[in-house]
Amino acid sequence: SDAKFDAGCGCRADINGDGQVGWQDYVLMGGFWGQAVDPGNPADLDGDDFVNTSDLLILLSQWGMSC
């Protein structure tokens, strides 16, 4: 289920949990870009254990949202 990737505010792309989806989340995702990550890593928005284009597309689809 995607619920485990929800930062608790309704926006799973709010990686840093500040209630907004924006530059800080983008920068955090960039730190993991192209890497295999542990399950549950907040930058892995689609839950496939890799941070890649599909995660970026999720972030961009939620860009500017207040959670």
Coordinates of N, CA and C in Angstrom, one line a residue:
S1 N 0.8 -1.2 0.0 CA 0.0 0.0 0.0 C 0.9 1.2 0.0
D2 N 0.4 2.3 -0.7 CA 1.2 3.5 -0.7 C 1.0 4.3 0.6
A3 N 0.2 3.9 1.5 CA 0.0 4.6 2.8 C 1.3 4.7 3.6
K4 N 2.2 3.8 3.5 CA 3.4 3.9 4.3 C 4.3 5.0 3.8
F5 N 4.1 5.5 2.5 CA 4.9 6.6 2.0 C 4.2 7.9 2.2
D6 N 3.1 8.0 2.8 CA 2.4 9.2 3.1 C 3.1 9.8 4.4
A7 N 3.6 11.0 4.2 CA 4.3 11.7 5.3 C 3.4 12.0 6.5
G8 N 2.2 11.5 6.5 CA 1.3 11.8 7.6 C 0.4 13.0 7.4
C9 N 0.6 13.6 6.2 CA -0.2 14.9 5.9 C -1.0 14.8 4.6
G10 N -1.0 13.7 4.0 CA -1.7 13.5 2.7 C -0.9 13.8 1.5
C11 N 0.3 14.2 1.6 CA 1.2 14.5 0.5 C 2.5 13.6 0.7
R12 N 2.5 12.5 0.0 CA 3.7 11.7 0.1 C 5.0 12.3 -0.4
A13 N 4.8 13.3 -1.2 CA 6.0 14.0 -1.7 C 6.6 15.1 -0.8
D14 N 5.9 15.2 0.4 CA 6.4 16.1 1.4 C 7.5 15.4 2.2
I15 N 8.6 15.2 1.6 CA 9.7 14.3 2.1 C 10.2 14.8 3.5
N16 N 10.3 16.1 3.6 CA 10.9 16.6 4.9 C 9.8 16.8 6.0
G17 N 8.5 16.6 5.6 CA 7.5 16.7 6.6 C 7.1 18.1 7.1
D18 N 7.5 19.2 6.3 CA 7.2 20.5 6.7 C 5.8 21.0 6.3
G19 N 5.0 20.2 5.7 CA 3.7 20.6 5.3 C 3.6 21.2 3.9
Q20 N 4.7 21.3 3.2 CA 4.7 21.9 1.9 C 5.5 21.0 0.9
V21 N 5.1 20.9 -0.3 CA 5.9 20.2 -1.3 C 6.6 21.2 -2.1
G22 N 8.0 21.2 -2.1 CA 8.7 22.2 -2.8 C 10.2 21.9 -2.9
W23 N 11.0 23.0 -3.0 CA 12.4 22.9 -3.2 C 13.2 22.0 -2.2
Q24 N 12.8 22.1 -0.9 CA 13.5 21.3 0.1 C 13.3 19.8 -0.2
D25 N 12.1 19.4 -0.6 CA 11.8 18.0 -0.9 C 12.6 17.6 -2.1
Y26 N 12.7 18.5 -3.1 CA 13.4 18.2 -4.3 C 14.9 18.0 -4.0
V27 N 15.5 18.8 -3.2 CA 16.9 18.7 -2.8 C 17.1 17.4 -2.1
L28 N 16.2 17.1 -1.1 CA 16.4 15.8 -0.4 C 16.3 14.6 -1.3
M29 N 15.4 14.6 -2.3 CA 15.3 13.5 -3.2 C 16.6 13.4 -4.0
G30 N 17.1 14.6 -4.4 CA 18.4 14.6 -5.2 C 19.5 13.9 -4.5
G31 N 19.5 13.9 -3.2 CA 20.6 13.3 -2.4 C 20.6 11.8 -2.6
F32 N 19.4 11.2 -3.0 CA 19.3 9.8 -3.2 C 19.2 9.4 -4.6
W33 N 19.2 10.4 -5.5 CA 19.0 10.2 -7.0 C 19.8 9.0 -7.5
G34 N 19.1 8.1 -8.2 CA 19.8 7.0 -8.9 C 20.3 5.9 -8.0
Q35 N 19.9 5.9 -6.8 CA 20.4 4.9 -5.8 C 19.3 3.9 -5.4
A36 N 19.7 2.7 -5.1 CA 18.8 1.8 -4.4 C 18.8 2.2 -3.0
V37 N 17.6 2.2 -2.4 CA 17.4 2.7 -1.0 C 16.7 1.6 -0.2
D38 N 16.8 1.7 1.1 CA 16.1 0.8 2.0 C 14.6 1.0 1.9
P39 N 13.8 0.0 2.1 CA 12.3 0.1 2.1 C 11.9 1.2 3.1
G40 N 11.0 2.0 2.7 CA 10.5 3.1 3.6 C 11.3 4.4 3.5
N41 N 12.3 4.5 2.7 CA 13.0 5.7 2.5 C 12.0 6.8 2.0
P42 N 11.9 7.9 2.6 CA 10.9 8.9 2.2 C 11.1 9.5 0.8
A43 N 12.3 9.4 0.3 CA 12.5 9.9 -1.1 C 12.0 8.9 -2.2
D44 N 11.8 7.7 -1.8 CA 11.3 6.6 -2.7 C 9.8 6.7 -2.7
L45 N 9.2 7.6 -3.4 CA 7.8 7.9 -3.4 C 6.9 6.8 -3.9
D46 N 7.5 6.0 -4.9 CA 6.6 4.9 -5.4 C 6.9 3.6 -4.8
G47 N 7.8 3.5 -3.8 CA 8.0 2.3 -3.1 C 8.7 1.1 -3.8
D48 N 9.5 1.4 -4.9 CA 10.2 0.4 -5.6 C 11.6 0.2 -5.1
D49 N 12.0 0.9 -4.1 CA 13.4 0.8 -3.5 C 14.5 1.4 -4.4
F50 N 14.1 2.3 -5.3 CA 15.0 3.1 -6.1 C 14.5 4.5 -6.2
V51 N 15.3 5.5 -6.2 CA 14.9 6.9 -6.4 C 15.3 7.3 -7.8
N52 N 14.2 7.5 -8.6 CA 14.4 7.7 -10.0 C 13.3 8.6 -10.6
T53 N 13.2 8.6 -11.9 CA 12.2 9.4 -12.6 C 10.8 9.3 -12.1
S54 N 10.4 8.1 -11.8 CA 9.0 7.9 -11.4 C 8.7 8.6 -10.0
D55 N 9.7 8.6 -9.2 CA 9.6 9.4 -7.9 C 9.5 10.9 -8.2
L56 N 10.4 11.3 -9.1 CA 10.4 12.8 -9.4 C 9.0 13.2 -10.0
L57 N 8.4 12.3 -10.8 CA 7.1 12.7 -11.4 C 6.1 12.8 -10.3
I58 N 6.1 12.0 -9.3 CA 5.2 12.1 -8.2 C 5.4 13.4 -7.5
L59 N 6.7 13.7 -7.2 CA 7.0 15.0 -6.5 C 6.5 16.2 -7.3
L60 N 6.7 16.2 -8.6 CA 6.3 17.3 -9.4 C 4.7 17.4 -9.5
S61 N 4.1 16.2 -9.5 CA 2.6 16.2 -9.5 C 2.0 16.8 -8.2
Q62 N 2.8 16.9 -7.2 CA 2.3 17.4 -5.9 C 3.0 18.7 -5.6
W63 N 3.8 19.3 -6.5 CA 4.6 20.5 -6.2 C 3.6 21.6 -5.8
G64 N 4.0 22.3 -4.8 CA 3.3 23.5 -4.3 C 2.1 23.2 -3.4
M65 N 1.8 21.9 -3.2 CA 0.7 21.5 -2.3 C 1.1 21.8 -0.9
S66 N 0.0 22.2 -0.2 CA 0.1 22.4 1.3 C -0.6 21.1 1.9
C67 N 0.1 20.5 2.8 CA -0.4 19.2 3.3 C -1.0 19.5 4.7

